[in-house]
PDB file of C-alpha atoms in Angstrom:
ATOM      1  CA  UNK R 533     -15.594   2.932 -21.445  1.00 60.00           C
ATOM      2  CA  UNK R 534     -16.705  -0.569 -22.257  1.00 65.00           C
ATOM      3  CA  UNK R 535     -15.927  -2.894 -19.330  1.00 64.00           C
ATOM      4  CA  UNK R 536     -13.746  -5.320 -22.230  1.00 77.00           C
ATOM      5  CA  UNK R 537     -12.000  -2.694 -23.410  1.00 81.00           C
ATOM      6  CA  UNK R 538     -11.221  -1.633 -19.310  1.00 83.00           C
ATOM      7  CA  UNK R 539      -9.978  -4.978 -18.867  1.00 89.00           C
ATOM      8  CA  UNK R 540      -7.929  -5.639 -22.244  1.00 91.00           C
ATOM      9  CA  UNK R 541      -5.820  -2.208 -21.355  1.00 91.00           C
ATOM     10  CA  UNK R 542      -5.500  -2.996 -17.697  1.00 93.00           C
ATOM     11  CA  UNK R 543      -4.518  -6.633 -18.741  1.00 95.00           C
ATOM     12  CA  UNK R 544      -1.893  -5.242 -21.376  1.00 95.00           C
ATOM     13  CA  UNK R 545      -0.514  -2.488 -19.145  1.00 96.00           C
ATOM     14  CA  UNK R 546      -0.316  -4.661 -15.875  1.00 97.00           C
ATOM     15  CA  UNK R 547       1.691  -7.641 -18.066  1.00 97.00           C
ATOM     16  CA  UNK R 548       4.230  -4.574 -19.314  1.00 97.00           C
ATOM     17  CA  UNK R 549       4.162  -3.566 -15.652  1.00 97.00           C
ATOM     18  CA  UNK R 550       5.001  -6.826 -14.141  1.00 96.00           C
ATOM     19  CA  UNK R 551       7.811  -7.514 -17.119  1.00 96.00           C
ATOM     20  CA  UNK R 552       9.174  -4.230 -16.665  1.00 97.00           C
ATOM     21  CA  UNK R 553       9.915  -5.070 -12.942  1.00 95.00           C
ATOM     22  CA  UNK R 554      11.936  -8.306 -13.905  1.00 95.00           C
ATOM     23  CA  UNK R 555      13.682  -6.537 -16.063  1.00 96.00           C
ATOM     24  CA  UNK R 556      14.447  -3.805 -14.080  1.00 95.00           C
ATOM     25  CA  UNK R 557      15.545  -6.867 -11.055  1.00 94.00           C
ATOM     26  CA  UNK R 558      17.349  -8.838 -13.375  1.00 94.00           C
ATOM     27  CA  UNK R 559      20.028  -6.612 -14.472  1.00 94.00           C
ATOM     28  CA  UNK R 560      20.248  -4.537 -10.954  1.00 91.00           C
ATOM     29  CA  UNK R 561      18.486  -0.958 -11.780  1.00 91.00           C
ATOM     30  CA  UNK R 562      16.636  -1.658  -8.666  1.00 90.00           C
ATOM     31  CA  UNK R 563      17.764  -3.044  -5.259  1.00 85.00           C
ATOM     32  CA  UNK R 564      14.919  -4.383  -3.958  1.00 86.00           C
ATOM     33  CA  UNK R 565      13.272  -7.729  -5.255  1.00 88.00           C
ATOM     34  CA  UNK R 566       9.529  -7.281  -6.213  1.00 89.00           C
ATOM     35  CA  UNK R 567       8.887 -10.775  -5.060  1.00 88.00           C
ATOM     36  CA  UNK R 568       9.372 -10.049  -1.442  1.00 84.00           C
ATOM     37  CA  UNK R 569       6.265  -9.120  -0.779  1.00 83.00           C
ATOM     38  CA  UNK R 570       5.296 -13.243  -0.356  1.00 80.00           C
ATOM     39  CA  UNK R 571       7.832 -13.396   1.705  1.00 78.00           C
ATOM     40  CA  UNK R 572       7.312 -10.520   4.243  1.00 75.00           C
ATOM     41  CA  UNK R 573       3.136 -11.464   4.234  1.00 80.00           C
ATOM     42  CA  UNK R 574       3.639 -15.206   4.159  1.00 83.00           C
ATOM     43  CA  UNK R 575       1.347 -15.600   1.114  1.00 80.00           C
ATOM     44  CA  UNK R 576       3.067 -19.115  -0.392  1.00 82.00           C
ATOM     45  CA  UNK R 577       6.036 -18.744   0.943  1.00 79.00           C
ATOM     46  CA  UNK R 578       7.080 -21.881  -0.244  1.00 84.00           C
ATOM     47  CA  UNK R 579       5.566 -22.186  -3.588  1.00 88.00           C
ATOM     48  CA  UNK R 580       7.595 -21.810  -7.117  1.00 90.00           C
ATOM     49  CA  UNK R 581       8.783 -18.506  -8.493  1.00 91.00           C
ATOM     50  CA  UNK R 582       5.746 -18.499 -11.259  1.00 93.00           C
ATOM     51  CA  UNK R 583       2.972 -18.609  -9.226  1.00 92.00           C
ATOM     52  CA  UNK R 584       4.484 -15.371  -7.325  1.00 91.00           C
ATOM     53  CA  UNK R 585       5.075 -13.535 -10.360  1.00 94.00           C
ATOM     54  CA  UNK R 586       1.365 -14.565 -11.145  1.00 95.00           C
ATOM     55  CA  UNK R 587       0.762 -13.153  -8.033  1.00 93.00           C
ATOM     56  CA  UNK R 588       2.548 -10.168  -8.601  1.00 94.00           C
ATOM     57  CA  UNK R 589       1.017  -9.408 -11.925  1.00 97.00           C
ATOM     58  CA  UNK R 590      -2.919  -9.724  -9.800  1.00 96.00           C
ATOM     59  CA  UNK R 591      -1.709  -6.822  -7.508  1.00 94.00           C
ATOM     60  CA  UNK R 592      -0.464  -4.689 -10.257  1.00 96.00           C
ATOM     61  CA  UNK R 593      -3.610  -5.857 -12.391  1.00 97.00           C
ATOM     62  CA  UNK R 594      -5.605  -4.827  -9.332  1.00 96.00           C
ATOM     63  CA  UNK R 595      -3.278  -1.236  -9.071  1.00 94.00           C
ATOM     64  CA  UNK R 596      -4.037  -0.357 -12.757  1.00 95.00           C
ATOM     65  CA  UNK R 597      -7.376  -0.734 -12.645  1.00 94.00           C
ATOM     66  CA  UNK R 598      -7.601   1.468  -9.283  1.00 93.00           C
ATOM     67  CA  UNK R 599      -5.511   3.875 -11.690  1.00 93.00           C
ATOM     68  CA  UNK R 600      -7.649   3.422 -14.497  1.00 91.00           C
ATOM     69  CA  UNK R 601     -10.601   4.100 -12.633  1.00 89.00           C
ATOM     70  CA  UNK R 602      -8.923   7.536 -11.718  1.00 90.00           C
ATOM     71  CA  UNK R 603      -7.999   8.422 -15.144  1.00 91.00           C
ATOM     72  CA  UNK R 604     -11.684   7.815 -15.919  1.00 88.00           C
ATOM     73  CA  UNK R 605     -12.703  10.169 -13.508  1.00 90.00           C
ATOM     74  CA  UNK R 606     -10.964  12.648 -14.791  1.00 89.00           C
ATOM     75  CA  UNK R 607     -10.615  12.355 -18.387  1.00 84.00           C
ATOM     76  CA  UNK R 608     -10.956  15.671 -19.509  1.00 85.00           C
ATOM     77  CA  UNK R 609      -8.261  17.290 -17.769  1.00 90.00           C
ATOM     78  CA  UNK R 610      -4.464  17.201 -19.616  1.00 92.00           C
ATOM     79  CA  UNK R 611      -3.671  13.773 -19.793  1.00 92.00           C
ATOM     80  CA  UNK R 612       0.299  14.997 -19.028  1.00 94.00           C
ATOM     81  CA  UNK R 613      -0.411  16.582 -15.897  1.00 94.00           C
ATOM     82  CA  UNK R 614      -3.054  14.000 -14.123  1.00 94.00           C
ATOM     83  CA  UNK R 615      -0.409  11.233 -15.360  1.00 95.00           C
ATOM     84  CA  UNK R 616       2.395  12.907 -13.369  1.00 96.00           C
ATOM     85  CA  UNK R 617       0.665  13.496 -10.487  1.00 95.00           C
ATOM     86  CA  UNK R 618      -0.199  10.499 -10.178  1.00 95.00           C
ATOM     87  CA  UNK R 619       2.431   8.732 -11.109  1.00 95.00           C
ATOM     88  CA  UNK R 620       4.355  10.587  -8.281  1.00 95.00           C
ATOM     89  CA  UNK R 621       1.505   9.223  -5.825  1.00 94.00           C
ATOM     90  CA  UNK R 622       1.864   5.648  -6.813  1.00 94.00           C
ATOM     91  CA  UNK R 623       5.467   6.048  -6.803  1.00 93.00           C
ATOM     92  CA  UNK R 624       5.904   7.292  -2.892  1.00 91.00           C
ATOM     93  CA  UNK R 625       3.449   4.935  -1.996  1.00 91.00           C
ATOM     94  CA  UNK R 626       5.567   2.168  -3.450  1.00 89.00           C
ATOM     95  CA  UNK R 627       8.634   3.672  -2.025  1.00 87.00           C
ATOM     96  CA  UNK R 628       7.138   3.906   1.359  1.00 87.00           C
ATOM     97  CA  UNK R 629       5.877  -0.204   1.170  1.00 84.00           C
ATOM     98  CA  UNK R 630       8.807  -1.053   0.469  1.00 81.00           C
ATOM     99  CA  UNK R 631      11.104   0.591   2.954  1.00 82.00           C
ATOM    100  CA  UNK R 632       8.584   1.830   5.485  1.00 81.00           C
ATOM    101  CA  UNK R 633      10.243   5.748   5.138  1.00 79.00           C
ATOM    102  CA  UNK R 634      11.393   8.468   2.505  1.00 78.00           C
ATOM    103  CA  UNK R 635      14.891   8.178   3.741  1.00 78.00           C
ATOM    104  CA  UNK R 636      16.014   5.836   0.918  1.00 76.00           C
ATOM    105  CA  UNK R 637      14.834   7.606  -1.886  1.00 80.00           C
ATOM    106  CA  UNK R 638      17.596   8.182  -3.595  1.00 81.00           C
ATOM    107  CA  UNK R 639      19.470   8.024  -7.116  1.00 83.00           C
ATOM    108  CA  UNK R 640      18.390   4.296  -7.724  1.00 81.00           C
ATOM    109  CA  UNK R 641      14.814   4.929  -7.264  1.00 86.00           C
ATOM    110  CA  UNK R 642      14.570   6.592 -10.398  1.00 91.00           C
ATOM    111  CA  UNK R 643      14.338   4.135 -12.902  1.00 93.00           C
ATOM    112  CA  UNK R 644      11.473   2.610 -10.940  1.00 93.00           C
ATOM    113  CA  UNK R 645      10.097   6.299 -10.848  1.00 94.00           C
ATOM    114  CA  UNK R 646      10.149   6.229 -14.816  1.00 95.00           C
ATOM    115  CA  UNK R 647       8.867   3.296 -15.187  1.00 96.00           C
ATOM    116  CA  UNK R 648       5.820   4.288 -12.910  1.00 96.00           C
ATOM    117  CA  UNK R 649       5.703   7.411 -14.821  1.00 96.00           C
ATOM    118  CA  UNK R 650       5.563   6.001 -18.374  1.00 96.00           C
ATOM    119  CA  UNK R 651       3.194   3.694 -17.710  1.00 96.00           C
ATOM    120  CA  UNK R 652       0.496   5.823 -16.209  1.00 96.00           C
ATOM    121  CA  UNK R 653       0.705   8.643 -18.978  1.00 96.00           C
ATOM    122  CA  UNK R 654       0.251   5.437 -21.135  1.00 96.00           C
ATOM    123  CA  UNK R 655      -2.351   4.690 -19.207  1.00 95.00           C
ATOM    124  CA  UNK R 656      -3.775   8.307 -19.465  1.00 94.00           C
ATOM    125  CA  UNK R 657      -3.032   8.691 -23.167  1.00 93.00           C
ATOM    126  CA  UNK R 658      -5.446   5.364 -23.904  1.00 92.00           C
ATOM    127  CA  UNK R 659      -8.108   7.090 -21.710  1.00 89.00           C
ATOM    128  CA  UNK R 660      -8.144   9.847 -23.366  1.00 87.00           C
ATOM    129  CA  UNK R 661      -7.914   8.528 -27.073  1.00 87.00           C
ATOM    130  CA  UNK R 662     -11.171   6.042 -26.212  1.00 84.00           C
ATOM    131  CA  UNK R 663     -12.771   8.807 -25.363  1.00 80.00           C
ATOM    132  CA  UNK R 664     -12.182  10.887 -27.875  1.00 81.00           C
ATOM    133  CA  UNK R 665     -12.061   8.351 -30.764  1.00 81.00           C
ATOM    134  CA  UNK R 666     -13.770   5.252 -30.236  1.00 74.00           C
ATOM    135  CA  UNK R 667     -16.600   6.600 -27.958  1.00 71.00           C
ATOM    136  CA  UNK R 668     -17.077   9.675 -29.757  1.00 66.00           C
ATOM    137  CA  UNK R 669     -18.519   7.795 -32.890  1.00 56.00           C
ATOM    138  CA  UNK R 670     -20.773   6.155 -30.679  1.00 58.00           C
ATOM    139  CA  UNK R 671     -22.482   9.668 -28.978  1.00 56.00           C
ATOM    140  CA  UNK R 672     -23.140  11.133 -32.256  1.00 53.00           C
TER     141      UNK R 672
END
């Protein structure tokens, strides 16, 4: 995959991410705030609510390209099963940064879960159709 083409889907999926997870804040489907994070590491503590959502959108940026890079890797296998495992990875890693255990993984930690979910077979689904479509005219 061309690296603009890497960037343009990370940068599209990371910016649904990050909205997603106001969304999701905003009207209480999660109890948690994803802006914590500056808070807990000190990283401008003190600074306006938009730079830490900018923040938040470079970790998630950084996240989906990790993903995307592991989607590459294994583009050939079903894009439905390597999307839900990891999706389920990302997920209880996410769960266990923000409370530090498993113990609170409950019934309000699925909406987050589907959210995780839908974006990486997303994620997946683009892989796959690049490869198929776009690149393919290129190899023959």
């Amino acid at each position: 995959m061309k690296g603009t083409h890497f960037l343009w889907i990370s940068t599209a999926h990371a910016l649904v991410f990050t909205s997603i997870l106001g969304f999701l804040h905003v009207f209480k489907f999660i109890k948690w705030h994803p802006l914590n994070w500056t808070d807990n590491f000190q990283i401008f503590p003190h600074s306006h609510v938009s730079i830490k959502w900018m923040l938040t959108f470079l970790i998630v940026f950084f996240i989906i390209n990790i993903v995307t890079g592991l989607f590459l890797l294994v583009k050939k296998m079903p894009a439905i099963a390597t999307s839900i495992v990891v999706g389920f990875a990302v997920w209880l890693l996410l769960e266990w940064a923000i409370y530090k255990n498993f113990s609170h993984i409950k019934w309000h930690s699925i909406p987050m879960l589907t959210v995780i979910l839908l974006i990486c077979r997303a994620l997946a689904e683009t892989i796959v159709y690049y490869d198929r479509t776009v690149y393919d005219d290129e190899r023959k």
